[in-house]
PDB file of C-alpha atoms in Angstrom:
ATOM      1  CA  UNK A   1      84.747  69.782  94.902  1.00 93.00           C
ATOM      2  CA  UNK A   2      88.227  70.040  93.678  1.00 93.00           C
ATOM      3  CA  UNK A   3      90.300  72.949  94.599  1.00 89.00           C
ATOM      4  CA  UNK A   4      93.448  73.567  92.479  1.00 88.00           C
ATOM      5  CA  UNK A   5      95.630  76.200  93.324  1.00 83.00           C
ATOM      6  CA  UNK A   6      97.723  77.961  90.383  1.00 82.00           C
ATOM      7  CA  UNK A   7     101.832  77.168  90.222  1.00 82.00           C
ATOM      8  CA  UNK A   8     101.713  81.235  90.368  1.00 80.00           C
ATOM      9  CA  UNK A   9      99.347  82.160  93.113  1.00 82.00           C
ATOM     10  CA  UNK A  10     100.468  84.309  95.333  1.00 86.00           C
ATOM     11  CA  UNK A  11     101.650  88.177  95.600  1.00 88.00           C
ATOM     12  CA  UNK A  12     102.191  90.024  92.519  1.00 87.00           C
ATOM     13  CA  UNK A  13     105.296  91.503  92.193  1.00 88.00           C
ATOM     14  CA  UNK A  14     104.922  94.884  93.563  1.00 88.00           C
ATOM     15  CA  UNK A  15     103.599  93.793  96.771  1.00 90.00           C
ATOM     16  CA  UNK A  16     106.474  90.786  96.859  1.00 92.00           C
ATOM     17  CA  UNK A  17     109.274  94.196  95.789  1.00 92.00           C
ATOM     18  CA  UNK A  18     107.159  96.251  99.299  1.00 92.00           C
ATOM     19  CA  UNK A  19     107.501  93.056 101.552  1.00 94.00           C
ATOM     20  CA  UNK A  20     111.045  92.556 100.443  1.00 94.00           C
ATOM     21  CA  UNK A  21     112.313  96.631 100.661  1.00 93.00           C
ATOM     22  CA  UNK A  22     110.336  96.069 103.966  1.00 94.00           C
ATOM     23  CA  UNK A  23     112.449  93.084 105.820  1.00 94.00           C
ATOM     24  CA  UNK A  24     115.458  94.248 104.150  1.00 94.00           C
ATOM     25  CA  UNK A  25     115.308  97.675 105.997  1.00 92.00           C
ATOM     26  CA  UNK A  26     114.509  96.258 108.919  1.00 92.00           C
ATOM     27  CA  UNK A  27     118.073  94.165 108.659  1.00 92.00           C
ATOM     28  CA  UNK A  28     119.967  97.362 107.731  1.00 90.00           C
ATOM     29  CA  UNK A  29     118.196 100.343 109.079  1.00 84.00           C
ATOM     30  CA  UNK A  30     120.524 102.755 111.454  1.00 85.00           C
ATOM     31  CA  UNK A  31     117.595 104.768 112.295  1.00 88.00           C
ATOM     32  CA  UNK A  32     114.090 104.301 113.060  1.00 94.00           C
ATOM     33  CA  UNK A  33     112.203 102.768 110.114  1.00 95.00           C
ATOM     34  CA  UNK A  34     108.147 103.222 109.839  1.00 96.00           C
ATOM     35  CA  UNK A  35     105.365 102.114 107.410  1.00 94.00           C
ATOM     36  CA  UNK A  36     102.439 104.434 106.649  1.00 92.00           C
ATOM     37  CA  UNK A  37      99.915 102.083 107.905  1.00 92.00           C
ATOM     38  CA  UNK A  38      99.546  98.749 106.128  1.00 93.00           C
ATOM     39  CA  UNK A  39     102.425  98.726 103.653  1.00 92.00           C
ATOM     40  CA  UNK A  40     100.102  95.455 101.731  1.00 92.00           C
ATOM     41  CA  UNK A  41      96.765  94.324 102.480  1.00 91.00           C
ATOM     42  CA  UNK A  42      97.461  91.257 104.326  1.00 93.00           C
ATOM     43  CA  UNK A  43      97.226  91.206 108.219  1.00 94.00           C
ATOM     44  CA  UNK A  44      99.969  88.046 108.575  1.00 95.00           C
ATOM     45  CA  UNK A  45     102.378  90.203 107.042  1.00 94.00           C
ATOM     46  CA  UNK A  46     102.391  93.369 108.291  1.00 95.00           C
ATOM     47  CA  UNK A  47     102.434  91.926 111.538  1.00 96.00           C
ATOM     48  CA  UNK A  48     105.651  90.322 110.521  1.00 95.00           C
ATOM     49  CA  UNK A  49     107.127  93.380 109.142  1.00 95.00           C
ATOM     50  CA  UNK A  50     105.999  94.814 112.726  1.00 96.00           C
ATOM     51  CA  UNK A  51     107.892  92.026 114.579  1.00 96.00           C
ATOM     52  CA  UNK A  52     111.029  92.706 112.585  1.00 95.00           C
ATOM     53  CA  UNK A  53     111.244  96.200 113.761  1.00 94.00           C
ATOM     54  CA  UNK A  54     109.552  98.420 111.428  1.00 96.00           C
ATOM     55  CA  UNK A  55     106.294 100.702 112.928  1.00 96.00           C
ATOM     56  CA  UNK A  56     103.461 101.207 111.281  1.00 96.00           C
ATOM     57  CA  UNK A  57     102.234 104.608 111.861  1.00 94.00           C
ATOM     58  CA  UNK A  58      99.103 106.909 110.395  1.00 93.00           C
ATOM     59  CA  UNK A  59     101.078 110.210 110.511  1.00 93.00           C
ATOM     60  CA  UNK A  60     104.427 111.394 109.170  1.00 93.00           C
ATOM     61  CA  UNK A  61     107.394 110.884 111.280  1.00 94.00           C
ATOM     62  CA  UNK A  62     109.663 113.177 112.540  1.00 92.00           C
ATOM     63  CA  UNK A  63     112.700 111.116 111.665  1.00 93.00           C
ATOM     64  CA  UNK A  64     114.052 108.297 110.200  1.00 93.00           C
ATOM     65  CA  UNK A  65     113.030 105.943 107.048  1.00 93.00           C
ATOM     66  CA  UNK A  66     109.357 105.696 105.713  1.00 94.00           C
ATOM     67  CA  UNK A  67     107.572 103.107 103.236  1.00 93.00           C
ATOM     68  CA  UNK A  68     104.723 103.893 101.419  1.00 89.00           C
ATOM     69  CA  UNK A  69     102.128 101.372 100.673  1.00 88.00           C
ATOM     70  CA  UNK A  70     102.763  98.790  97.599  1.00 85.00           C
ATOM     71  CA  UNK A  71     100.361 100.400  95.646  1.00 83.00           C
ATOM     72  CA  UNK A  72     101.280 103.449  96.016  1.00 83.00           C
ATOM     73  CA  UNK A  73      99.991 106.946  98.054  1.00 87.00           C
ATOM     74  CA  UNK A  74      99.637 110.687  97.122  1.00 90.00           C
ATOM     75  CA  UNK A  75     102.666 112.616  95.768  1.00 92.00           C
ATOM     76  CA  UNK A  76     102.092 114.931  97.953  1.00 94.00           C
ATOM     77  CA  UNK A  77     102.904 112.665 100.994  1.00 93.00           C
ATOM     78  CA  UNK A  78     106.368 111.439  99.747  1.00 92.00           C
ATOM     79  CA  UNK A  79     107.102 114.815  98.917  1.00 94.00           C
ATOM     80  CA  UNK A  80     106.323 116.426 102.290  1.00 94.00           C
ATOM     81  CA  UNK A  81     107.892 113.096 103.788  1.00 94.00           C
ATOM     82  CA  UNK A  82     111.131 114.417 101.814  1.00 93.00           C
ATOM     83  CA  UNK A  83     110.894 117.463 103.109  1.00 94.00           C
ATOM     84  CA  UNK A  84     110.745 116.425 106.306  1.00 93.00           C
ATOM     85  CA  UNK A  85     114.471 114.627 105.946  1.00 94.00           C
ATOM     86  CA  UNK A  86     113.043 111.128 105.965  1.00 93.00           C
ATOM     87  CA  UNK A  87     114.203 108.508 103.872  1.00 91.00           C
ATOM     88  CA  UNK A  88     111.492 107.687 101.753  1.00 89.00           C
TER      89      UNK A  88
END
């Protein structure tokens, strides 16, 4: 059996744009930066987002910068996120 993997395989561009915010906060953040739990659905890299600093968390943080998933969450989260002061 031949396998041939596509010149284009890999992330599509919204989870490439999440992964890149991601690492990029993690290089400039001046306070605490956290993902709502798994920013992309790919174990190898959240747990490199997690190395470089960022936490993944299930709740809203008090403080500090938050990332919603790639594809997206409930209005109603960033919203209350913003009205919590974070950084969204």
């Amino acid at each position: 059996m031949k396998i041939t993997v596509a010149k284009s395989a890999g992330f599509c561009f919204g989870v490439k744009r999440a992964i890149d915010i991601a690492l990029e906060s993690a290089k400039q953040q001046k306070a605490q930066v956290y993902m709502l739990g798994d920013i992309v659905h790919n174990e190898n890299v959240v747990s490199q987002i997690e190395k470089s600093g960022i936490k993944k968390t299930a709740y809203l943080p008090d403080s500090g910068s938050l990332l919603i998933r790639a594809h997206g969450s409930a209005k109603e989260i960033e919203n209350k996120a913003k009205e919590r002061g974070l950084n969204v």
